[in-house]
PDB file of C-alpha atoms in Angstrom:
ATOM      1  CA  UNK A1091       4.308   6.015 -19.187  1.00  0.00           C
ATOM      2  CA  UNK A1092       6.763   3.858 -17.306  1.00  0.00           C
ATOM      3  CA  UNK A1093       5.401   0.031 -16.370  1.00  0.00           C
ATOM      4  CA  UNK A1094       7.323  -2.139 -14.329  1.00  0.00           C
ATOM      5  CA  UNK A1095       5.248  -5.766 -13.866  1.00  0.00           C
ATOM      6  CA  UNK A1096       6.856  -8.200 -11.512  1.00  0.00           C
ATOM      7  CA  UNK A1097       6.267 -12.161 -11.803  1.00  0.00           C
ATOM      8  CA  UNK A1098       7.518 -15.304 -10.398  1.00  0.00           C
ATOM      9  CA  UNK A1099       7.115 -14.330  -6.949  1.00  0.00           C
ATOM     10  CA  UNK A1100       5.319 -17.624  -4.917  1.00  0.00           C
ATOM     11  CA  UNK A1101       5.847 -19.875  -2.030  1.00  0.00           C
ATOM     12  CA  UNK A1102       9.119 -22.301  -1.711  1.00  0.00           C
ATOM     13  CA  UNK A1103      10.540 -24.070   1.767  1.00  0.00           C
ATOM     14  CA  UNK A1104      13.943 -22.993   3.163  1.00  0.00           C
ATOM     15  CA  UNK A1105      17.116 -23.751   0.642  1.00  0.00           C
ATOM     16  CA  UNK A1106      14.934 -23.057  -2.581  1.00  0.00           C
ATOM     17  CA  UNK A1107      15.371 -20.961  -5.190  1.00  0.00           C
ATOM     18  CA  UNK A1108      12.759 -18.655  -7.093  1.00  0.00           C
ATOM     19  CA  UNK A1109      13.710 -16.325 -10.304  1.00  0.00           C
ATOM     20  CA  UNK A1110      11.694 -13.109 -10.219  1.00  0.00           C
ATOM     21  CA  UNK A1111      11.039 -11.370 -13.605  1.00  0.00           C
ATOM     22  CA  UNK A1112      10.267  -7.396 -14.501  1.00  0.00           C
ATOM     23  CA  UNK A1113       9.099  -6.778 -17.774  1.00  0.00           C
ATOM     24  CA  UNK A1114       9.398  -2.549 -18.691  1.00  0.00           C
ATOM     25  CA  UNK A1115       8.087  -0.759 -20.785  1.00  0.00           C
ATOM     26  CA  UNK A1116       7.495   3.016 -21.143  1.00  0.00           C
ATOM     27  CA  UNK A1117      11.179   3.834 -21.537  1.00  0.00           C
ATOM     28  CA  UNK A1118      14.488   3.095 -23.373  1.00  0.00           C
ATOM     29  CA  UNK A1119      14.989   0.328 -20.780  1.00  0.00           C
ATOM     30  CA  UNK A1120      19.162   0.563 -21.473  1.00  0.00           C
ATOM     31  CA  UNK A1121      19.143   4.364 -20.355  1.00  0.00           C
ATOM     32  CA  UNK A1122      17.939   3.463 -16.809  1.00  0.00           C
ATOM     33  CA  UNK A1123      19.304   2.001 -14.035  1.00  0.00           C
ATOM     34  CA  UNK A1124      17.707  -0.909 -12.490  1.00  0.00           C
ATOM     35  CA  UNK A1125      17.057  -2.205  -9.166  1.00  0.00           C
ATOM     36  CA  UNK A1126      15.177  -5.353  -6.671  1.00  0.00           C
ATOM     37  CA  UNK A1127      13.768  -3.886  -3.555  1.00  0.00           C
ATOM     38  CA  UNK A1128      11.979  -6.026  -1.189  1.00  0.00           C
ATOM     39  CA  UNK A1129       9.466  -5.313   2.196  1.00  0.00           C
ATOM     40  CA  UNK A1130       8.372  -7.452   5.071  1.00  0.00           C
ATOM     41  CA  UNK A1131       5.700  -6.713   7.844  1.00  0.00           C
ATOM     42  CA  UNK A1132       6.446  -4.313   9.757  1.00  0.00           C
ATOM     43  CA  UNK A1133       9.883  -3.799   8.844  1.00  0.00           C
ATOM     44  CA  UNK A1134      11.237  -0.480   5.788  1.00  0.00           C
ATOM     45  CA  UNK A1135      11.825  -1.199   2.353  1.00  0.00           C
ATOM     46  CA  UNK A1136      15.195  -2.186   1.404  1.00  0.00           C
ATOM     47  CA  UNK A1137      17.429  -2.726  -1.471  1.00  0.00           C
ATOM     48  CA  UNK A1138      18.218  -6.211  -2.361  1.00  0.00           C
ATOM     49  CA  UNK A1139      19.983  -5.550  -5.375  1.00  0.00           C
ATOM     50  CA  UNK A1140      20.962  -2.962  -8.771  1.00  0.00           C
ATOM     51  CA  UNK A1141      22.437  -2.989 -12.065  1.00  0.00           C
ATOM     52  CA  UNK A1142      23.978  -0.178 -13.897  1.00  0.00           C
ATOM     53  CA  UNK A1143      23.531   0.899 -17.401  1.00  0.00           C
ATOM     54  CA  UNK A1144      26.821  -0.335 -17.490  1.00  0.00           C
ATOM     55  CA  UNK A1145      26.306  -3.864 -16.160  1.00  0.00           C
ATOM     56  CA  UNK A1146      27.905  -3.312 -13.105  1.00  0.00           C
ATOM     57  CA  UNK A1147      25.885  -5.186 -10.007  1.00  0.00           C
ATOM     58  CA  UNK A1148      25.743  -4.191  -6.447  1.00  0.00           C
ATOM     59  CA  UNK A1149      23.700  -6.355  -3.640  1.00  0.00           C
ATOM     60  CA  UNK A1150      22.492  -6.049  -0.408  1.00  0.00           C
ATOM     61  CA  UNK A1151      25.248  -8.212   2.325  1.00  0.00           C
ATOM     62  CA  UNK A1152      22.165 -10.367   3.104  1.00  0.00           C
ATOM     63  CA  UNK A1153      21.937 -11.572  -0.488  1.00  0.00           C
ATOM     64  CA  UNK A1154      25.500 -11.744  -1.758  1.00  0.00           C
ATOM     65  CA  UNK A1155      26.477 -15.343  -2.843  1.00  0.00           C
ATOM     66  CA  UNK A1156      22.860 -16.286  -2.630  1.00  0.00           C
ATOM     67  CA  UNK A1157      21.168 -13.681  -5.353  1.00  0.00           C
ATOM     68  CA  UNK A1158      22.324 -12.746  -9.066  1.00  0.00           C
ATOM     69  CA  UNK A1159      20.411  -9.581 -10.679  1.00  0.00           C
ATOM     70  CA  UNK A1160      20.830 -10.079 -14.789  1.00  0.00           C
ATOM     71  CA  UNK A1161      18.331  -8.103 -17.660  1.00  0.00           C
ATOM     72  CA  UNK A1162      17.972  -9.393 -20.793  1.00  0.00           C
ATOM     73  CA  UNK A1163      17.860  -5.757 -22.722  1.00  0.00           C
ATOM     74  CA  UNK A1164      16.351  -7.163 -25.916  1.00  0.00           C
ATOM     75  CA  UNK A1165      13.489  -8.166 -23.457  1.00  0.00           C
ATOM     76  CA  UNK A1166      13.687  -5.244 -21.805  1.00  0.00           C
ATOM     77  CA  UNK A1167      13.510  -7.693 -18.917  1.00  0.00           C
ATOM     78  CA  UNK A1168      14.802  -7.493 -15.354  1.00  0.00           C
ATOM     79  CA  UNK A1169      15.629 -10.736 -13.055  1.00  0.00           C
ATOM     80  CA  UNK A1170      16.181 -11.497  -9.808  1.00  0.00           C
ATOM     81  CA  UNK A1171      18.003 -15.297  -9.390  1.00  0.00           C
ATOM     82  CA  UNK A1172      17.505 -16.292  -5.620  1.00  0.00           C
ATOM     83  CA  UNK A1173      19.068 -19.287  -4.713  1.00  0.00           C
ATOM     84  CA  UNK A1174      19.398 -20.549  -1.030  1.00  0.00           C
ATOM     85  CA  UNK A1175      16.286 -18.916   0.004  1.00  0.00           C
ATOM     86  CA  UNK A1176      15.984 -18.332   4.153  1.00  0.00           C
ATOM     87  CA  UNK A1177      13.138 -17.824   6.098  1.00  0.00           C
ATOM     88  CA  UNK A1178      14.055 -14.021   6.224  1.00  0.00           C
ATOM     89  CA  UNK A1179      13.901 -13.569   2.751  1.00  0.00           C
ATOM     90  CA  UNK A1180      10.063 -13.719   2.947  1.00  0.00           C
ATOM     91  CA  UNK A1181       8.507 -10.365   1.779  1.00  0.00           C
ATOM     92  CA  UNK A1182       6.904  -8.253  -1.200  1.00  0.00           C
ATOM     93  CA  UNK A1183      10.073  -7.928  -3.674  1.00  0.00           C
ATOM     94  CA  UNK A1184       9.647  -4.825  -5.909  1.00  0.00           C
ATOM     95  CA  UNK A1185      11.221  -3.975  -9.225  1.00  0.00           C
ATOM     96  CA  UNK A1186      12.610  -0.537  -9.591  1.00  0.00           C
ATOM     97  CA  UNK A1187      14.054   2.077 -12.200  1.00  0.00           C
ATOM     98  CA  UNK A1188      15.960   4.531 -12.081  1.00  0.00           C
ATOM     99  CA  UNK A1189      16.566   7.328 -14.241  1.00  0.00           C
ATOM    100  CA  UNK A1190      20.618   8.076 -13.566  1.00  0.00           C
ATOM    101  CA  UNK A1191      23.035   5.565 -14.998  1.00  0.00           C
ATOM    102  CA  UNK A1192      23.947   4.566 -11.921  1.00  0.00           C
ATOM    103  CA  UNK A1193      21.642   3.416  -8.897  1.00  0.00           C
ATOM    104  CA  UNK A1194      21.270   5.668  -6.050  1.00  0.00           C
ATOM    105  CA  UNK A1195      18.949   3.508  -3.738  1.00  0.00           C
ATOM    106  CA  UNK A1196      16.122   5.834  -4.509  1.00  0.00           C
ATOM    107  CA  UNK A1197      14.199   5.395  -8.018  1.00  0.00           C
ATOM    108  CA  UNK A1198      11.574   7.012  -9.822  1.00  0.00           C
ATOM    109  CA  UNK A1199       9.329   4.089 -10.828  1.00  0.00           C
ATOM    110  CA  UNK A1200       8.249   1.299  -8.928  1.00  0.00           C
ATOM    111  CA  UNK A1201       6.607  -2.088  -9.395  1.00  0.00           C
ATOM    112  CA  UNK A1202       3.177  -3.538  -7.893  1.00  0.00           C
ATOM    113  CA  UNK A1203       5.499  -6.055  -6.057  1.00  0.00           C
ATOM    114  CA  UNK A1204       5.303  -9.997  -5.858  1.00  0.00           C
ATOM    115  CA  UNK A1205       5.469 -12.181  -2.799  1.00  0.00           C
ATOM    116  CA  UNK A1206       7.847 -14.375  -2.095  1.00  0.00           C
ATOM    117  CA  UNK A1207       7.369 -17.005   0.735  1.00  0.00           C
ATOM    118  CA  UNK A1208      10.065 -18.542   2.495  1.00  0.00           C
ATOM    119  CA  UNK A1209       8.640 -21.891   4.560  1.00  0.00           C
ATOM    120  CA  UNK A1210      10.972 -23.469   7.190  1.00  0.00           C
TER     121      UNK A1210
END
C-alpha cells in the first residue's frame, strides 16, 4: 500500500528556513505526481506546492520565491525547501501523491503531516 512519511517539520523564528522530507513507498514513485499541502487552525487545507512526473513545479503565490519543491527519485524522496519563513507559514504541512502525471490539487494519498512553527 501507498506510505507517505513526512519529517523535518519543527519550530524556527521569522526569516528561517526548514527542509521538509517525504519518503514513499508503495508505488513506482516516478509514475505519480507529487505535491506539499499545508493546514492551519481553523483555516482549509491548501496547496503549497507540486511537481510533475515531468519535473515541472507549480507553487502556491504565497510561497513563490520563498519555497523550492525537488524529489530525489532514486530516494523515492519528496522535499519541501522553505526559506524566508513568515509567521503565516505556521501549520501541519502534508505530503501528497497523486496518481495522474500531472497534479490536479486533489490526490489520492496523503501524509500524517508535520508541524512547522513560525515564531515572530
Amino acid at each position: 500500500q501507498v506510505q507517505l512519511v513526512e519529517s523535518g517539520g519543527g519550530s524556527v523564528q521569522s526569516g528561517g528556513s526548514l527542509r521538509l522530507s517525504c519518503a514513499a513507498s508503495g508505488y513506482t514513485y516516478t509514475s505519480y505526481c507529487m505535491a506539499w499541502f499545508r493546514q492551519s487552525p481553523g483555516k482549509e487545507r491548501e496547496g503549497v506546492a507540486s511537481i510533475d512526473t515531468d519535473g515541472s513545479t507549480s507553487y502556491a503565490d504565497s510561497v513563490k520565491g520563498r519555497f523550492t519543491i525537488s524529489q530525489d527519485n532514486a530516494k523515492n524522496t519528496l522535499y519541501l525547501q522553505m526559506n524566508s519563513l513568515k509567521p503565516e507559514d505556521t501549520a501541519v504541512y502534508y505530503c501528497a501523491a497523486d496518481r495522474r502525471r500531472r497534479c490536479t490539487w486533489s490526490p489520492n494519498y496523503w501524509g500524517q503531516g508535520t508541524q512547522v512553527t513560525v515564531s515572530s
